[in-house]
mmCIF file of C-alpha atoms in Angstrom:
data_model
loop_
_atom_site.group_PDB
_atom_site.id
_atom_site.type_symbol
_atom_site.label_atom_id
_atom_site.label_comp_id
_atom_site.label_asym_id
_atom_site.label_seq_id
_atom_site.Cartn_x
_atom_site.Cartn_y
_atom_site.Cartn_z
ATOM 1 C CA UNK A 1 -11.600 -10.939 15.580
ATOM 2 C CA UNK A 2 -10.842 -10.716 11.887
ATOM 3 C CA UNK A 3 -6.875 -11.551 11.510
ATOM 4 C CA UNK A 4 -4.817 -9.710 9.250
ATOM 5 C CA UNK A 5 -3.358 -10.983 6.000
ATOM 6 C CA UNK A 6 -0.226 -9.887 4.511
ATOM 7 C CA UNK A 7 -0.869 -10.738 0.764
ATOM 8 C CA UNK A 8 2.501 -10.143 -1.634
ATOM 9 C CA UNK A 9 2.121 -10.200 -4.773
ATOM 10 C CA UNK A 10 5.095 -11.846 -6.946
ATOM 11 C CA UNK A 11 5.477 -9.237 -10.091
ATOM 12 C CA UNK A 12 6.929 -11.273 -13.087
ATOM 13 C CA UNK A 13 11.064 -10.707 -13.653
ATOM 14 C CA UNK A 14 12.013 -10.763 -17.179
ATOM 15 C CA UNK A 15 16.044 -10.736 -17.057
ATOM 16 C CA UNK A 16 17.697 -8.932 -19.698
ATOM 17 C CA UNK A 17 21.870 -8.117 -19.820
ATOM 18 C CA UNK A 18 20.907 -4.765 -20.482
ATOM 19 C CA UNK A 19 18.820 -4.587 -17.525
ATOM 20 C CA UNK A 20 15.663 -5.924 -16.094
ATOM 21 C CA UNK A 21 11.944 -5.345 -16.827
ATOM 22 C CA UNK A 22 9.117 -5.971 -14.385
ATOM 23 C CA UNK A 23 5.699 -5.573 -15.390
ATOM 24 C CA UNK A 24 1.787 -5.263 -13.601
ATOM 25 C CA UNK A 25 -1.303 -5.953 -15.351
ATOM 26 C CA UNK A 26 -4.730 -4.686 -13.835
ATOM 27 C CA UNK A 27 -7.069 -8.004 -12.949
ATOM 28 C CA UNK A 28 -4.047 -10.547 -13.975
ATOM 29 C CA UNK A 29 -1.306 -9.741 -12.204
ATOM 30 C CA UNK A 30 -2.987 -6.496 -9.710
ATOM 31 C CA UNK A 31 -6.607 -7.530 -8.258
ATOM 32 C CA UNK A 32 -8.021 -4.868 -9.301
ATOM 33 C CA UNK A 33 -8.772 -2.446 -11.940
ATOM 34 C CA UNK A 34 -6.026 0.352 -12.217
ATOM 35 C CA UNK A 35 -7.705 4.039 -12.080
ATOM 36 C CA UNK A 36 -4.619 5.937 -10.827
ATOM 37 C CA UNK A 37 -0.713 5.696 -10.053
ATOM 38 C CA UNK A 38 1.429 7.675 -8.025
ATOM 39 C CA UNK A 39 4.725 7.287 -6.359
ATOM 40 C CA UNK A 40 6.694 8.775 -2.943
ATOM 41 C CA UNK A 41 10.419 10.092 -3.148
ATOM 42 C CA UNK A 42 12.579 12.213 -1.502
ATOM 43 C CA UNK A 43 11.462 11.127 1.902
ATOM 44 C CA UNK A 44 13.295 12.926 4.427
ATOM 45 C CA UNK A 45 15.390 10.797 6.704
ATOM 46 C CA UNK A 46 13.033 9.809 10.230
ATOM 47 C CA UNK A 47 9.947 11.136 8.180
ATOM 48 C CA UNK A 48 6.457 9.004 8.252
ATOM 49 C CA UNK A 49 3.793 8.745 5.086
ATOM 50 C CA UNK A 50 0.531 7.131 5.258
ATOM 51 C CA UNK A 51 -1.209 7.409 8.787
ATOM 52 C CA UNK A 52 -4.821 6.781 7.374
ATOM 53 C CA UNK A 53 -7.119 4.271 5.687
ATOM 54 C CA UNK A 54 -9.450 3.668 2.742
ATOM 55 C CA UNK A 55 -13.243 3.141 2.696
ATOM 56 C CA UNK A 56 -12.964 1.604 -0.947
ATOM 57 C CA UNK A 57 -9.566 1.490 -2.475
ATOM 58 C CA UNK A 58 -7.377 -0.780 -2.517
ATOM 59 C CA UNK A 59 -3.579 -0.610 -3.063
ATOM 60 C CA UNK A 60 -0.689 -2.177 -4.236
ATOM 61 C CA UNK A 61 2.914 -0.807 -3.270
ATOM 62 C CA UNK A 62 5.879 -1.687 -4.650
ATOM 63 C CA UNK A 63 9.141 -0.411 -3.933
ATOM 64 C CA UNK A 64 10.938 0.415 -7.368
ATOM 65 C CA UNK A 65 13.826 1.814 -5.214
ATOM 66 C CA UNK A 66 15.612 1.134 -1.704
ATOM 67 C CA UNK A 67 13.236 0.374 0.522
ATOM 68 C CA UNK A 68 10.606 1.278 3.514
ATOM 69 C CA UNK A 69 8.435 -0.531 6.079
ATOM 70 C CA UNK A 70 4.938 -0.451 5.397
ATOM 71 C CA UNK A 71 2.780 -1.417 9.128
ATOM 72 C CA UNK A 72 -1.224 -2.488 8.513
ATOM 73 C CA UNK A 73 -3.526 -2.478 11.111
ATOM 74 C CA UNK A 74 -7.292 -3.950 10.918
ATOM 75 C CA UNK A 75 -8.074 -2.424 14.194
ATOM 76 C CA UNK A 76 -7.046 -5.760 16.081
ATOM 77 C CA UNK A 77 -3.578 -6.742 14.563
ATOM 78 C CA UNK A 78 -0.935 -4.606 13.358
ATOM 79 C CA UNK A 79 1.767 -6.526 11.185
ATOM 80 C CA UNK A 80 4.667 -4.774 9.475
ATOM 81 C CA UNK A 81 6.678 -5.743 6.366
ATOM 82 C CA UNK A 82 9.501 -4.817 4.163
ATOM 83 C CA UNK A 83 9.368 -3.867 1.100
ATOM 84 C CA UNK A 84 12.756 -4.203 -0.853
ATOM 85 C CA UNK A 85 12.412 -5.600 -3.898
ATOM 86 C CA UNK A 86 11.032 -4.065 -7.365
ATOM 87 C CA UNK A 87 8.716 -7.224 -8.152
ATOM 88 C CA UNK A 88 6.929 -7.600 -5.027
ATOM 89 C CA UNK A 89 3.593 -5.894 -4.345
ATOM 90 C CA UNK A 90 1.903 -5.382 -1.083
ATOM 91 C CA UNK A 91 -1.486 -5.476 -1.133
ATOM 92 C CA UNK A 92 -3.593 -3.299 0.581
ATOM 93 C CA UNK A 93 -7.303 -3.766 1.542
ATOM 94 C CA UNK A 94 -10.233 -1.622 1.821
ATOM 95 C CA UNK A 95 -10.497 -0.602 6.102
ATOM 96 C CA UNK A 96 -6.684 -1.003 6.961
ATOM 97 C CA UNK A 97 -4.783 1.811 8.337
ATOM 98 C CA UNK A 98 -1.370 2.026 7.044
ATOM 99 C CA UNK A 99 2.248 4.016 7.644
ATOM 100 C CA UNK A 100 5.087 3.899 5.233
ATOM 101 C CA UNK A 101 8.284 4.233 7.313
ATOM 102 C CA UNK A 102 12.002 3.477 7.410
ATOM 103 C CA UNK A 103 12.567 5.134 4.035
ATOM 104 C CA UNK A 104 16.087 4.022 2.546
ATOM 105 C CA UNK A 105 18.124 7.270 0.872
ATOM 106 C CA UNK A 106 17.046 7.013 -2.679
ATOM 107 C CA UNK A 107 13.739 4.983 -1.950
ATOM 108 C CA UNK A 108 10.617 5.280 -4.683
ATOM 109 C CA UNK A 109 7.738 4.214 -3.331
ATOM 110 C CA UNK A 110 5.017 3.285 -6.458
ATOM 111 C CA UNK A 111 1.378 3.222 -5.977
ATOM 112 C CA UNK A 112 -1.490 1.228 -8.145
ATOM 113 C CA UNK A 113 -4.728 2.257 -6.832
ATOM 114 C CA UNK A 114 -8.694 0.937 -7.488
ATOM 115 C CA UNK A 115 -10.156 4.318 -7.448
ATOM 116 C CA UNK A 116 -9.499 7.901 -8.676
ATOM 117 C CA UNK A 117 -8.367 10.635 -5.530
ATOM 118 C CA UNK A 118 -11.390 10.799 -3.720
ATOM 119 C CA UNK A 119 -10.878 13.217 -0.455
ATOM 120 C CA UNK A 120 -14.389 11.643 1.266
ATOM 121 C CA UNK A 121 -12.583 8.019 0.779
ATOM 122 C CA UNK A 122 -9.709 9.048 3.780
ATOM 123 C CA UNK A 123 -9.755 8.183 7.117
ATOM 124 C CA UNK A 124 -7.271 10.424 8.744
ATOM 125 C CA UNK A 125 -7.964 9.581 12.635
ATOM 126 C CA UNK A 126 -6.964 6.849 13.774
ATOM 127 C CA UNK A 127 -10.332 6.605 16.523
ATOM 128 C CA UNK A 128 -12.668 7.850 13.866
ATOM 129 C CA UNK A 129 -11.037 4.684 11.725
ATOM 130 C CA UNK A 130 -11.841 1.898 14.602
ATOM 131 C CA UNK A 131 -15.066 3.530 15.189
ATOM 132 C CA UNK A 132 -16.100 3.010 11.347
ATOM 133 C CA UNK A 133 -14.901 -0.606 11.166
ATOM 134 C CA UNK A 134 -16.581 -1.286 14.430
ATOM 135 C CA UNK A 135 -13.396 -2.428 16.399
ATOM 136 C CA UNK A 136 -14.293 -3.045 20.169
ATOM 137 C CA UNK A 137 -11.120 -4.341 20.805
#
């Protein structure tokens, strides 16, 4: 049973009086090449984003504002985190279904992605997901 690793990724913090800077660099700082960016606002109180996996890209989410809770699942485990802070990453792998919950008023949610928008790279079932990893359970 493969166990599921929650892998945060400390984003460097330059401090500045007139306000800070944080920074991500594809293959230095992000483990993987950069193809697209995107970011979640104006989540309605109660409302859920995510609910679906990746056959081959990988993510990392940051929350630039407020916060959300971000719960992985590999099919055997299901861990949630926090997200809070505007230098930490979470990274998502490739075959991990995810939901993006608990959004704070005023939350920005900012995604780095490996690949371009690829509609054939979505898993939007949550059975059709287990079936393609080839969870038993």
């Amino acid at each position: 049973m493969p166990t599921l690793d929650i892998n945060i990724i400390e984003l460097p913090r330059v401090s500045d009086p007139r306000g800070n800077l944080t920074f991500a660099e594809e293959q230095q700082l992000v483990p993987f090449d950069i193809k697209r960016a995107y970011w979640v606002y104006d989540v309605p109180a109660g409302e859920s984003r995510g609910g679906h996996a990746h056959k081959r890209l990988q993510q990392l989410v940051i929350a630039v504002n407020g916060s959300f809770t971000v719960t992985l699942d590999n099919g055997y485990e299901r861990r949630s985190v926090l997200l809070n802070h505007p230098w930490q990453g979470l990274v998502i792998d490739v075959n991990t279904w995810r939901t993006l919950d608990d959004f704070s008023s005023g939350a920005v949610c900012l995604v780095l992605a490996s690949e371009h928008y690829d509609e054939d790279d979505y898993i939007y079932d949550y059975d059709e997901f287990l079936k393609y990893i080839g969870c038993t359970r």
